[in-house]
PDB file of C-alpha atoms and ligand atoms in Angstrom:
ATOM      1  CA  MET F  11     -14.502  11.611  -1.632  1.00  0.00           C
ATOM      2  CA  PRO F  12     -11.547  14.022  -1.450  1.00  0.00           C
ATOM      3  CA  ASP F  13     -12.093  17.434  -3.012  1.00  0.00           C
ATOM      4  CA  LEU F  14      -9.554  18.294  -5.722  1.00  0.00           C
ATOM      5  CA  THR F  15     -11.646  21.014  -7.329  1.00  0.00           C
ATOM      6  CA  ASP F  16      -9.701  23.018  -9.930  1.00  0.00           C
ATOM      7  CA  LYS F  17      -6.493  21.054  -9.427  1.00  0.00           C
ATOM      8  CA  VAL F  18      -4.764  19.996 -12.640  1.00  0.00           C
ATOM      9  CA  VAL F  19      -3.627  16.390 -12.913  1.00  0.00           C
ATOM     10  CA  LEU F  20      -1.220  15.089 -15.539  1.00  0.00           C
ATOM     11  CA  VAL F  21      -1.836  11.417 -16.360  1.00  0.00           C
ATOM     12  CA  THR F  22       0.278   9.290 -18.738  1.00  0.00           C
ATOM     13  CA  GLY F  23      -1.064   6.179 -20.437  1.00  0.00           C
ATOM     14  CA  ALA F  24      -4.449   7.867 -20.260  1.00  0.00           C
ATOM     15  CA  GLY F  25      -5.972   6.209 -23.329  1.00  0.00           C
ATOM     16  CA  SER F  26      -6.774   2.857 -21.808  1.00  0.00           C
ATOM     17  CA  GLY F  27      -6.637   0.582 -18.797  1.00  0.00           C
ATOM     18  CA  THR F  28      -6.034   2.161 -15.430  1.00  0.00           C
ATOM     19  CA  GLY F  29      -4.867   5.434 -16.987  1.00  0.00           C
ATOM     20  CA  ARG F  30      -8.326   6.226 -18.309  1.00  0.00           C
ATOM     21  CA  VAL F  31      -9.870   5.411 -14.929  1.00  0.00           C
ATOM     22  CA  HIS F  32      -7.370   7.700 -13.188  1.00  0.00           C
ATOM     23  CA  CYS F  33      -8.631  10.508 -15.435  1.00  0.00           C
ATOM     24  CA  GLU F  34     -12.281   9.704 -14.680  1.00  0.00           C
ATOM     25  CA  ARG F  35     -11.715   9.408 -10.934  1.00  0.00           C
ATOM     26  CA  PHE F  36      -9.713  12.644 -10.679  1.00  0.00           C
ATOM     27  CA  ALA F  37     -12.449  14.385 -12.689  1.00  0.00           C
ATOM     28  CA  ASP F  38     -14.996  12.989 -10.210  1.00  0.00           C
ATOM     29  CA  THR F  39     -13.097  14.846  -7.478  1.00  0.00           C
ATOM     30  CA  GLY F  40     -13.175  18.122  -9.442  1.00  0.00           C
ATOM     31  CA  ALA F  41      -9.786  18.088 -11.160  1.00  0.00           C
ATOM     32  CA  ASP F  42      -9.009  19.048 -14.749  1.00  0.00           C
ATOM     33  CA  VAL F  43      -6.847  16.622 -16.687  1.00  0.00           C
ATOM     34  CA  ILE F  44      -3.872  16.687 -19.035  1.00  0.00           C
ATOM     35  CA  ALA F  45      -4.132  13.228 -20.600  1.00  0.00           C
ATOM     36  CA  LEU F  46      -1.142  11.816 -22.483  1.00  0.00           C
ATOM     37  CA  ASP F  47      -0.713   8.631 -24.456  1.00  0.00           C
ATOM     38  CA  ARG F  48       1.056   7.391 -27.561  1.00  0.00           C
ATOM     39  CA  SER F  49      -0.090   8.727 -30.927  1.00  0.00           C
ATOM     40  CA  GLU F  50      -1.441   5.243 -31.742  1.00  0.00           C
ATOM     41  CA  ALA F  51      -3.953   5.779 -28.930  1.00  0.00           C
ATOM     42  CA  THR F  52      -5.373   9.091 -30.180  1.00  0.00           C
ATOM     43  CA  ASP F  53      -8.944   7.770 -30.571  1.00  0.00           C
ATOM     44  CA  ASP F  54      -8.773   6.213 -27.115  1.00  0.00           C
ATOM     45  CA  LEU F  55      -7.523   9.513 -25.683  1.00  0.00           C
ATOM     46  CA  LEU F  56     -10.490  11.315 -27.232  1.00  0.00           C
ATOM     47  CA  GLU F  57     -12.785   8.796 -25.520  1.00  0.00           C
ATOM     48  CA  THR F  58     -11.023   9.543 -22.218  1.00  0.00           C
ATOM     49  CA  ALA F  59     -11.507  13.280 -22.804  1.00  0.00           C
ATOM     50  CA  GLU F  60     -15.189  12.679 -23.508  1.00  0.00           C
ATOM     51  CA  ARG F  61     -15.576  10.859 -20.201  1.00  0.00           C
ATOM     52  CA  VAL F  62     -13.821  13.649 -18.291  1.00  0.00           C
ATOM     53  CA  GLY F  63     -16.060  16.182 -20.052  1.00  0.00           C
ATOM     54  CA  GLN F  64     -19.155  14.238 -19.015  1.00  0.00           C
ATOM     55  CA  ARG F  65     -18.020  14.851 -15.441  1.00  0.00           C
ATOM     56  CA  GLY F  66     -17.967  18.594 -16.025  1.00  0.00           C
ATOM     57  CA  ARG F  67     -14.191  18.955 -16.101  1.00  0.00           C
ATOM     58  CA  ARG F  68     -11.732  20.001 -18.789  1.00  0.00           C
ATOM     59  CA  CYS F  69      -9.398  17.512 -20.441  1.00  0.00           C
ATOM     60  CA  VAL F  70      -6.532  18.438 -22.738  1.00  0.00           C
ATOM     61  CA  VAL F  71      -5.140  15.471 -24.630  1.00  0.00           C
ATOM     62  CA  GLY F  72      -1.611  15.153 -25.940  1.00  0.00           C
ATOM     63  CA  THR F  73       0.354  12.460 -27.694  1.00  0.00           C
ATOM     64  CA  ALA F  74       3.836  11.468 -26.627  1.00  0.00           C
ATOM     65  CA  ASP F  75       5.832   8.309 -26.342  1.00  0.00           C
ATOM     66  CA  ILE F  76       7.074   8.718 -22.790  1.00  0.00           C
ATOM     67  CA  SER F  77      10.441   7.239 -23.739  1.00  0.00           C
ATOM     68  CA  ASP F  78      11.010  10.352 -25.884  1.00  0.00           C
ATOM     69  CA  LEU F  79      11.851  13.368 -23.713  1.00  0.00           C
ATOM     70  CA  ALA F  80      11.209  15.974 -26.409  1.00  0.00           C
ATOM     71  CA  GLU F  81       7.734  14.569 -27.111  1.00  0.00           C
ATOM     72  CA  VAL F  82       6.843  14.508 -23.411  1.00  0.00           C
ATOM     73  CA  MET F  83       8.104  18.060 -22.816  1.00  0.00           C
ATOM     74  CA  SER F  84       6.158  19.350 -25.810  1.00  0.00           C
ATOM     75  CA  ALA F  85       2.911  17.568 -24.850  1.00  0.00           C
ATOM     76  CA  VAL F  86       3.102  18.694 -21.217  1.00  0.00           C
ATOM     77  CA  ASP F  87       3.910  22.279 -22.207  1.00  0.00           C
ATOM     78  CA  SER F  88       0.878  22.310 -24.560  1.00  0.00           C
ATOM     79  CA  GLY F  89      -1.354  21.033 -21.781  1.00  0.00           C
ATOM     80  CA  VAL F  90      -0.065  23.637 -19.361  1.00  0.00           C
ATOM     81  CA  THR F  91      -0.629  26.383 -21.932  1.00  0.00           C
ATOM     82  CA  ARG F  92      -4.306  25.415 -21.898  1.00  0.00           C
ATOM     83  CA  LEU F  93      -4.828  24.587 -18.202  1.00  0.00           C
ATOM     84  CA  GLY F  94      -2.293  26.891 -16.553  1.00  0.00           C
ATOM     85  CA  ARG F  95      -0.241  24.596 -14.364  1.00  0.00           C
ATOM     86  CA  VAL F  96       0.193  21.089 -12.959  1.00  0.00           C
ATOM     87  CA  ASP F  97      -0.683  20.144  -9.369  1.00  0.00           C
ATOM     88  CA  ILE F  98      -0.621  16.364  -9.503  1.00  0.00           C
ATOM     89  CA  ILE F  99       1.344  13.937 -11.675  1.00  0.00           C
ATOM     90  CA  VAL F 100       0.227  10.342 -12.101  1.00  0.00           C
ATOM     91  CA  ALA F 101       3.078   8.586 -13.919  1.00  0.00           C
ATOM     92  CA  ASN F 102       1.026   5.611 -15.014  1.00  0.00           C
ATOM     93  CA  ALA F 103       2.098   4.540 -18.518  1.00  0.00           C
ATOM     94  CA  GLY F 104       3.982   1.292 -18.576  1.00  0.00           C
ATOM     95  CA  ILE F 105       4.545  -1.895 -20.529  1.00  0.00           C
ATOM     96  CA  HIS F 106       4.883  -5.547 -19.656  1.00  0.00           C
ATOM     97  CA  THR F 107       6.594  -7.469 -22.454  1.00  0.00           C
ATOM     98  CA  PRO F 108       6.446 -11.304 -22.556  1.00  0.00           C
ATOM     99  CA  ASN F 109       7.804 -13.239 -19.604  1.00  0.00           C
ATOM    100  CA  LYS F 110      11.024 -15.172 -20.039  1.00  0.00           C
ATOM    101  CA  PRO F 111      14.089 -16.001 -17.948  1.00  0.00           C
ATOM    102  CA  ALA F 112      16.492 -13.087 -17.496  1.00  0.00           C
ATOM    103  CA  TRP F 113      19.146 -14.669 -19.711  1.00  0.00           C
ATOM    104  CA  MET F 114      16.629 -15.155 -22.562  1.00  0.00           C
ATOM    105  CA  ILE F 115      15.499 -11.513 -22.643  1.00  0.00           C
ATOM    106  CA  SER F 116      16.829  -9.728 -25.731  1.00  0.00           C
ATOM    107  CA  ALA F 117      18.809  -6.528 -25.355  1.00  0.00           C
ATOM    108  CA  LEU F 118      15.997  -4.761 -27.213  1.00  0.00           C
ATOM    109  CA  GLU F 119      13.271  -6.012 -24.847  1.00  0.00           C
ATOM    110  CA  TRP F 120      15.382  -5.141 -21.814  1.00  0.00           C
ATOM    111  CA  GLN F 121      16.063  -1.630 -23.087  1.00  0.00           C
ATOM    112  CA  ARG F 122      12.443  -0.968 -24.089  1.00  0.00           C
ATOM    113  CA  ASN F 123      11.165  -1.912 -20.620  1.00  0.00           C
ATOM    114  CA  LEU F 124      13.698   0.376 -18.971  1.00  0.00           C
ATOM    115  CA  ASP F 125      13.076   3.162 -21.504  1.00  0.00           C
ATOM    116  CA  VAL F 126       9.315   3.189 -20.879  1.00  0.00           C
ATOM    117  CA  ASN F 127       8.886   2.024 -17.278  1.00  0.00           C
ATOM    118  CA  LEU F 128      11.825   3.884 -15.747  1.00  0.00           C
ATOM    119  CA  THR F 129      13.160   6.583 -18.061  1.00  0.00           C
ATOM    120  CA  GLY F 130       9.604   7.406 -19.186  1.00  0.00           C
ATOM    121  CA  VAL F 131       8.643   8.099 -15.570  1.00  0.00           C
ATOM    122  CA  TRP F 132      11.679  10.331 -15.136  1.00  0.00           C
ATOM    123  CA  HIS F 133      10.746  12.165 -18.355  1.00  0.00           C
ATOM    124  CA  THR F 134       7.210  12.668 -17.033  1.00  0.00           C
ATOM    125  CA  VAL F 135       8.494  14.088 -13.769  1.00  0.00           C
ATOM    126  CA  LYS F 136      11.105  16.230 -15.533  1.00  0.00           C
ATOM    127  CA  ALA F 137       8.445  17.735 -17.785  1.00  0.00           C
ATOM    128  CA  GLY F 138       5.733  18.089 -15.150  1.00  0.00           C
ATOM    129  CA  VAL F 139       7.376  19.114 -11.875  1.00  0.00           C
ATOM    130  CA  PRO F 140       8.566  22.581 -13.026  1.00  0.00           C
ATOM    131  CA  HIS F 141       4.891  23.459 -13.629  1.00  0.00           C
ATOM    132  CA  ILE F 142       3.871  22.722 -10.023  1.00  0.00           C
ATOM    133  CA  GLY F 143       3.240  26.000  -8.224  1.00  0.00           C
ATOM    134  CA  PRO F 144       4.578  27.317  -4.897  1.00  0.00           C
ATOM    135  CA  GLU F 145       1.617  25.841  -2.990  1.00  0.00           C
ATOM    136  CA  GLY F 146       3.061  22.388  -3.727  1.00  0.00           C
ATOM    137  CA  GLY F 147       1.628  19.235  -5.196  1.00  0.00           C
ATOM    138  CA  CYS F 148       2.014  15.540  -5.524  1.00  0.00           C
ATOM    139  CA  VAL F 149       3.617  12.887  -7.719  1.00  0.00           C
ATOM    140  CA  VAL F 150       2.182   9.360  -7.789  1.00  0.00           C
ATOM    141  CA  ILE F 151       4.307   6.816  -9.616  1.00  0.00           C
ATOM    142  CA  ILE F 152       2.562   3.607 -10.599  1.00  0.00           C
ATOM    143  CA  SER F 153       4.945   0.777  -9.820  1.00  0.00           C
ATOM    144  CA  SER F 154       3.713  -2.777  -9.171  1.00  0.00           C
ATOM    145  CA  THR F 155       3.972  -5.559  -6.617  1.00  0.00           C
ATOM    146  CA  ASN F 156       6.908  -6.362  -8.900  1.00  0.00           C
ATOM    147  CA  GLY F 157       8.434  -3.185  -7.516  1.00  0.00           C
ATOM    148  CA  LEU F 158       8.585  -4.851  -4.088  1.00  0.00           C
ATOM    149  CA  ARG F 159       9.455  -8.455  -4.872  1.00  0.00           C
ATOM    150  CA  GLY F 160      10.758 -10.531  -7.726  1.00  0.00           C
ATOM    151  CA  THR F 161       8.809 -13.059  -9.775  1.00  0.00           C
ATOM    152  CA  ALA F 162      10.320 -15.514 -12.221  1.00  0.00           C
ATOM    153  CA  GLY F 163      10.340 -14.424 -15.843  1.00  0.00           C
ATOM    154  CA  THR F 164       9.992 -10.692 -15.228  1.00  0.00           C
ATOM    155  CA  ALA F 165      13.563  -9.402 -14.775  1.00  0.00           C
ATOM    156  CA  HIS F 166      13.089  -6.470 -17.154  1.00  0.00           C
ATOM    157  CA  TYR F 167       9.705  -5.426 -15.718  1.00  0.00           C
ATOM    158  CA  THR F 168      10.689  -6.120 -12.107  1.00  0.00           C
ATOM    159  CA  ALA F 169      13.961  -4.205 -12.386  1.00  0.00           C
ATOM    160  CA  SER F 170      12.164  -1.201 -13.861  1.00  0.00           C
ATOM    161  CA  LYS F 171       9.403  -1.271 -11.235  1.00  0.00           C
ATOM    162  CA  HIS F 172      11.938  -1.489  -8.386  1.00  0.00           C
ATOM    163  CA  ALA F 173      13.943   1.322  -9.960  1.00  0.00           C
ATOM    164  CA  VAL F 174      11.053   3.773  -9.838  1.00  0.00           C
ATOM    165  CA  VAL F 175      10.896   3.258  -6.063  1.00  0.00           C
ATOM    166  CA  GLY F 176      14.454   4.570  -5.846  1.00  0.00           C
ATOM    167  CA  LEU F 177      13.502   7.429  -8.127  1.00  0.00           C
ATOM    168  CA  ALA F 178      10.486   8.272  -5.960  1.00  0.00           C
ATOM    169  CA  ARG F 179      12.462   8.135  -2.715  1.00  0.00           C
ATOM    170  CA  THR F 180      15.053  10.485  -4.197  1.00  0.00           C
ATOM    171  CA  LEU F 181      12.401  12.847  -5.540  1.00  0.00           C
ATOM    172  CA  ALA F 182      10.667  12.874  -2.151  1.00  0.00           C
ATOM    173  CA  ASN F 183      13.946  14.142  -0.652  1.00  0.00           C
ATOM    174  CA  GLU F 184      14.491  16.716  -3.375  1.00  0.00           C
ATOM    175  CA  LEU F 185      10.930  18.028  -3.550  1.00  0.00           C
ATOM    176  CA  GLY F 186       9.804  17.885   0.082  1.00  0.00           C
ATOM    177  CA  PRO F 187      11.000  21.440   0.806  1.00  0.00           C
ATOM    178  CA  GLN F 188       8.709  22.614  -2.033  1.00  0.00           C
ATOM    179  CA  ARG F 189       5.746  20.804  -0.452  1.00  0.00           C
ATOM    180  CA  ILE F 190       5.677  18.293  -3.287  1.00  0.00           C
ATOM    181  CA  ARG F 191       4.989  14.791  -2.032  1.00  0.00           C
ATOM    182  CA  VAL F 192       6.181  11.759  -4.018  1.00  0.00           C
ATOM    183  CA  ASN F 193       4.897   8.224  -3.486  1.00  0.00           C
ATOM    184  CA  THR F 194       4.712   4.938  -5.366  1.00  0.00           C
ATOM    185  CA  LEU F 195       1.600   2.798  -5.808  1.00  0.00           C
ATOM    186  CA  HIS F 196       1.990  -0.958  -6.072  1.00  0.00           C
ATOM    187  CA  PRO F 197      -0.963  -2.767  -7.651  1.00  0.00           C
ATOM    188  CA  GLY F 198      -1.153  -6.529  -7.864  1.00  0.00           C
ATOM    189  CA  ALA F 199      -2.948  -7.930 -10.890  1.00  0.00           C
ATOM    190  CA  VAL F 200      -5.351  -5.317 -12.257  1.00  0.00           C
ATOM    191  CA  ALA F 201      -8.263  -6.163 -14.546  1.00  0.00           C
ATOM    192  CA  THR F 202      -6.872  -4.396 -17.635  1.00  0.00           C
ATOM    193  CA  PRO F 203      -5.650  -5.620 -21.046  1.00  0.00           C
ATOM    194  CA  MET F 204      -2.195  -6.009 -19.487  1.00  0.00           C
ATOM    195  CA  VAL F 205      -3.516  -9.060 -17.603  1.00  0.00           C
ATOM    196  CA  ARG F 206      -6.705  -9.978 -19.470  1.00  0.00           C
ATOM    197  CA  ASN F 207      -5.102 -11.397 -22.608  1.00  0.00           C
ATOM    198  CA  PRO F 208      -4.524 -14.909 -23.995  1.00  0.00           C
ATOM    199  CA  ALA F 209      -0.729 -14.772 -23.541  1.00  0.00           C
ATOM    200  CA  THR F 210      -1.130 -14.140 -19.810  1.00  0.00           C
ATOM    201  CA  TYR F 211      -3.724 -16.901 -19.512  1.00  0.00           C
ATOM    202  CA  LYS F 212      -1.243 -19.292 -21.154  1.00  0.00           C
ATOM    203  CA  ARG F 213       1.558 -18.167 -18.824  1.00  0.00           C
ATOM    204  CA  LEU F 214      -0.664 -18.780 -15.817  1.00  0.00           C
ATOM    205  CA  ARG F 215      -1.952 -22.123 -17.105  1.00  0.00           C
ATOM    206  CA  PRO F 216       0.896 -23.733 -19.095  1.00  0.00           C
ATOM    207  CA  ASP F 217      -0.778 -27.108 -18.437  1.00  0.00           C
ATOM    208  CA  LEU F 218      -3.664 -26.232 -20.794  1.00  0.00           C
ATOM    209  CA  ASP F 219      -3.531 -25.907 -24.598  1.00  0.00           C
ATOM    210  CA  ASN F 220      -6.001 -23.011 -24.856  1.00  0.00           C
ATOM    211  CA  PRO F 221      -6.677 -21.670 -21.381  1.00  0.00           C
ATOM    212  CA  THR F 222      -9.653 -19.371 -20.917  1.00  0.00           C
ATOM    213  CA  GLU F 223      -9.963 -16.382 -18.620  1.00  0.00           C
ATOM    214  CA  ALA F 224     -11.851 -18.595 -16.159  1.00  0.00           C
ATOM    215  CA  ASP F 225      -8.857 -20.973 -16.080  1.00  0.00           C
ATOM    216  CA  ALA F 226      -6.511 -18.070 -15.332  1.00  0.00           C
ATOM    217  CA  ILE F 227      -8.832 -16.674 -12.677  1.00  0.00           C
ATOM    218  CA  GLU F 228      -8.400 -19.832 -10.596  1.00  0.00           C
ATOM    219  CA  VAL F 229      -4.641 -19.296 -10.444  1.00  0.00           C
ATOM    220  CA  LEU F 230      -4.879 -15.553  -9.886  1.00  0.00           C
ATOM    221  CA  THR F 231      -7.378 -15.981  -7.056  1.00  0.00           C
ATOM    222  CA  ALA F 232      -5.210 -18.598  -5.339  1.00  0.00           C
ATOM    223  CA  ARG F 233      -2.343 -16.064  -5.193  1.00  0.00           C
ATOM    224  CA  ASN F 234      -4.302 -13.503  -3.152  1.00  0.00           C
ATOM    225  CA  LEU F 235      -5.385 -13.333   0.500  1.00  0.00           C
ATOM    226  CA  LEU F 236      -8.789 -11.971  -0.508  1.00  0.00           C
ATOM    227  CA  PRO F 237     -10.921 -14.283  -2.669  1.00  0.00           C
ATOM    228  CA  VAL F 238     -10.638 -12.207  -5.856  1.00  0.00           C
ATOM    229  CA  PRO F 239      -8.428 -12.688  -8.920  1.00  0.00           C
ATOM    230  CA  TRP F 240      -7.459  -9.056  -9.321  1.00  0.00           C
ATOM    231  CA  VAL F 241      -8.208  -5.517  -8.250  1.00  0.00           C
ATOM    232  CA  GLU F 242     -10.203  -3.210 -10.495  1.00  0.00           C
ATOM    233  CA  PRO F 243      -8.643  -0.107 -12.102  1.00  0.00           C
ATOM    234  CA  VAL F 244     -10.879   2.055  -9.909  1.00  0.00           C
ATOM    235  CA  ASP F 245      -9.239   0.613  -6.783  1.00  0.00           C
ATOM    236  CA  VAL F 246      -5.857   1.824  -8.020  1.00  0.00           C
ATOM    237  CA  ALA F 247      -7.341   5.177  -9.041  1.00  0.00           C
ATOM    238  CA  ASN F 248      -8.970   5.599  -5.618  1.00  0.00           C
ATOM    239  CA  ALA F 249      -5.581   5.065  -4.001  1.00  0.00           C
ATOM    240  CA  ALA F 250      -3.988   7.627  -6.337  1.00  0.00           C
ATOM    241  CA  VAL F 251      -6.707  10.153  -5.487  1.00  0.00           C
ATOM    242  CA  PHE F 252      -6.102   9.526  -1.777  1.00  0.00           C
ATOM    243  CA  LEU F 253      -2.344  10.051  -2.163  1.00  0.00           C
ATOM    244  CA  ALA F 254      -2.983  13.262  -4.116  1.00  0.00           C
ATOM    245  CA  SER F 255      -5.420  14.624  -1.541  1.00  0.00           C
ATOM    246  CA  ASP F 256      -4.969  16.496   1.728  1.00  0.00           C
ATOM    247  CA  ARG F 257      -5.920  13.289   3.519  1.00  0.00           C
ATOM    248  CA  ALA F 258      -2.385  12.120   2.673  1.00  0.00           C
ATOM    249  CA  ARG F 259      -0.803  15.505   3.352  1.00  0.00           C
ATOM    250  CA  TYR F 260       2.101  14.116   5.388  1.00  0.00           C
ATOM    251  CA  ILE F 261       2.647  10.965   3.349  1.00  0.00           C
ATOM    252  CA  THR F 262       5.744  11.161   1.177  1.00  0.00           C
ATOM    253  CA  GLY F 263       8.438   8.699   0.165  1.00  0.00           C
ATOM    254  CA  ALA F 264       5.978   5.861   0.843  1.00  0.00           C
ATOM    255  CA  GLN F 265       4.919   2.724  -1.002  1.00  0.00           C
ATOM    256  CA  LEU F 266       1.175   2.003  -1.016  1.00  0.00           C
ATOM    257  CA  VAL F 267       0.178  -1.542  -1.958  1.00  0.00           C
ATOM    258  CA  VAL F 268      -3.205  -2.285  -3.580  1.00  0.00           C
ATOM    259  CA  ASP F 269      -2.995  -6.010  -4.230  1.00  0.00           C
ATOM    260  CA  ALA F 270      -5.767  -7.987  -2.466  1.00  0.00           C
ATOM    261  CA  GLY F 271      -3.029  -9.381  -0.218  1.00  0.00           C
ATOM    262  CA  LEU F 272      -0.809 -10.806  -2.966  1.00  0.00           C
ATOM    263  CA  THR F 273       2.500  -9.730  -1.436  1.00  0.00           C
ATOM    264  CA  GLN F 274       1.581 -10.860   2.089  1.00  0.00           C
ATOM    265  CA  LYS F 275       0.292 -14.333   1.272  1.00  0.00           C
ATOM    266  CA  THR F 276       2.446 -16.909   3.041  1.00  0.00           C
ATOM    267  CA  THR F 277       0.723 -20.171   2.105  1.00  0.00           C
TER     268      THR F 277
HETATM  269  P1  LIG J 301      -2.535  -0.946 -20.149  1.00  0.00           P
HETATM  270  O1  LIG J 301      -3.985  -1.233 -20.145  1.00  0.00           O
HETATM  271  O2  LIG J 301      -1.641  -1.700 -21.080  1.00  0.00           O
HETATM  272  O3  LIG J 301      -2.339   0.616 -20.318  1.00  0.00           O
HETATM  273  C1  LIG J 301      -1.060   1.184 -20.405  1.00  0.00           C
HETATM  274  C2  LIG J 301      -1.200   2.499 -21.124  1.00  0.00           C
HETATM  275  O4  LIG J 301       0.102   3.064 -21.243  1.00  0.00           O
HETATM  276  C3  LIG J 301      -1.773   2.321 -22.528  1.00  0.00           C
HETATM  277  O5  LIG J 301      -2.659   3.362 -22.809  1.00  0.00           O
HETATM  278  C4  LIG J 301      -0.522   2.386 -23.373  1.00  0.00           C
HETATM  279  O6  LIG J 301      -0.754   2.854 -24.683  1.00  0.00           O
HETATM  280  C5  LIG J 301       0.289   3.404 -22.599  1.00  0.00           C
HETATM  281  N1  LIG J 301       1.680   3.309 -22.994  1.00  0.00           N
HETATM  282  C6  LIG J 301       2.437   2.205 -23.177  1.00  0.00           C
HETATM  283  N2  LIG J 301       3.655   2.526 -23.574  1.00  0.00           N
HETATM  284  C7  LIG J 301       3.677   3.882 -23.664  1.00  0.00           C
HETATM  285  C8  LIG J 301       4.659   4.808 -24.053  1.00  0.00           C
HETATM  286  N3  LIG J 301       5.879   4.425 -24.421  1.00  0.00           N
HETATM  287  N4  LIG J 301       4.338   6.126 -24.046  1.00  0.00           N
HETATM  288  C9  LIG J 301       3.116   6.538 -23.684  1.00  0.00           C
HETATM  289  N5  LIG J 301       2.134   5.702 -23.301  1.00  0.00           N
HETATM  290  C10 LIG J 301       2.422   4.379 -23.306  1.00  0.00           C
HETATM  291  O7  LIG J 301      -1.903  -1.230 -18.710  1.00  0.00           O
HETATM  292  P2  LIG J 301      -2.469  -0.920 -17.260  1.00  0.00           P
HETATM  293  O8  LIG J 301      -2.748  -2.219 -16.624  1.00  0.00           O
HETATM  294  O9  LIG J 301      -3.489   0.154 -17.261  1.00  0.00           O
HETATM  295  O10 LIG J 301      -1.107  -0.395 -16.610  1.00  0.00           O
HETATM  296  C11 LIG J 301      -0.958   0.906 -16.083  1.00  0.00           C
HETATM  297  C12 LIG J 301       0.228   0.888 -15.137  1.00  0.00           C
HETATM  298  O11 LIG J 301      -0.042  -0.019 -14.065  1.00  0.00           O
HETATM  299  C13 LIG J 301       1.535   0.411 -15.773  1.00  0.00           C
HETATM  300  O12 LIG J 301       2.611   1.182 -15.306  1.00  0.00           O
HETATM  301  C14 LIG J 301       1.659  -1.012 -15.293  1.00  0.00           C
HETATM  302  O13 LIG J 301       2.987  -1.467 -15.262  1.00  0.00           O
HETATM  303  C15 LIG J 301       1.046  -0.893 -13.917  1.00  0.00           C
HETATM  304  N6  LIG J 301       0.575  -2.160 -13.366  1.00  0.00           N
HETATM  305  C16 LIG J 301      -0.365  -2.885 -14.031  1.00  0.00           C
HETATM  306  C17 LIG J 301      -0.777  -4.083 -13.484  1.00  0.00           C
HETATM  307  C18 LIG J 301      -1.798  -4.937 -14.164  1.00  0.00           C
HETATM  308  O14 LIG J 301      -1.980  -6.081 -13.711  1.00  0.00           O
HETATM  309  N7  LIG J 301      -2.513  -4.498 -15.175  1.00  0.00           N
HETATM  310  C19 LIG J 301      -0.252  -4.518 -12.281  1.00  0.00           C
HETATM  311  C20 LIG J 301       0.694  -3.738 -11.636  1.00  0.00           C
HETATM  312  C21 LIG J 301       1.099  -2.552 -12.180  1.00  0.00           C
HETATM  313  P3  LIG J 301      -0.950   1.792 -25.870  1.00  0.00           P
HETATM  314  O15 LIG J 301      -2.232   1.093 -25.556  1.00  0.00           O
HETATM  315  O16 LIG J 301      -1.007   2.640 -27.093  1.00  0.00           O
HETATM  316  O17 LIG J 301       0.242   0.880 -25.828  1.00  0.00           O
END
């Protein structure tokens, strides 16, 4: 496992799903954590902090809606006051609102997806990057396979996840001279509440009245090259740790796919 002892990682969406596992995995490598999530997730954030503490590392929690720049700046500044700096940013928080054709998406839904999935990532970078020291660091932006290809019914999500690739490529150009590497991670389906919910099961199995998870798993598995329905949060976190480590020291401006072969399946 890479050694990130005494590095400080800033993780958004840290109260649940993959975000919590990012915090655990970075703590496993020796990093301290600034864990941000929405105020509604305060109890979940405290659970994340507990898990980081069990690994012998410090975790400072902060609440911020990442679509609100002032809240993000304030939460990041508080974290830095406690932990001293930022070395690694994992811009993970994101939303996936219900699927529908592009012309059926309301202006509100469209704007919210862009505000969280794109502008929220920019806010995170804007707040975090100035705290990265002269020795450099790393930004990992969590995009999606929907950041590399389109799928029907996801115009708002897909547009936002493509947009962060452009943001990352630009940042890689701007921050390279400061030894700050910037990459995007592109998970396929991940076993988190974002996928494991009745609405997604219904979307995947419109032929059934009340599809179960097992019904959805058949469809999800058929989409991948490997015989699995999804990747686990830890697989995404392992990839983020790799990108943040010296093992990836010359990787910047890249897109790393963790999708069990979803994007490469041809039949
Ligand atoms: P998740 O379980 O829904 O977790 C997302 C986290 O982000 C939650 O803690 C959520 O808080 C937080 N969040 C949402 N909106 C926020 C906001 N405005 N400000 C601050 N925090 C906010 O989803 P996940 O699967 O772990 O997703 C993590 C990332 O992976 C996302 O960027 C997602 O797009 C991406 N991704 C997921 C999948 C997948 O299949 N799950 C696939 C590809 C990419 P609340 O719980 O309070 O809303």
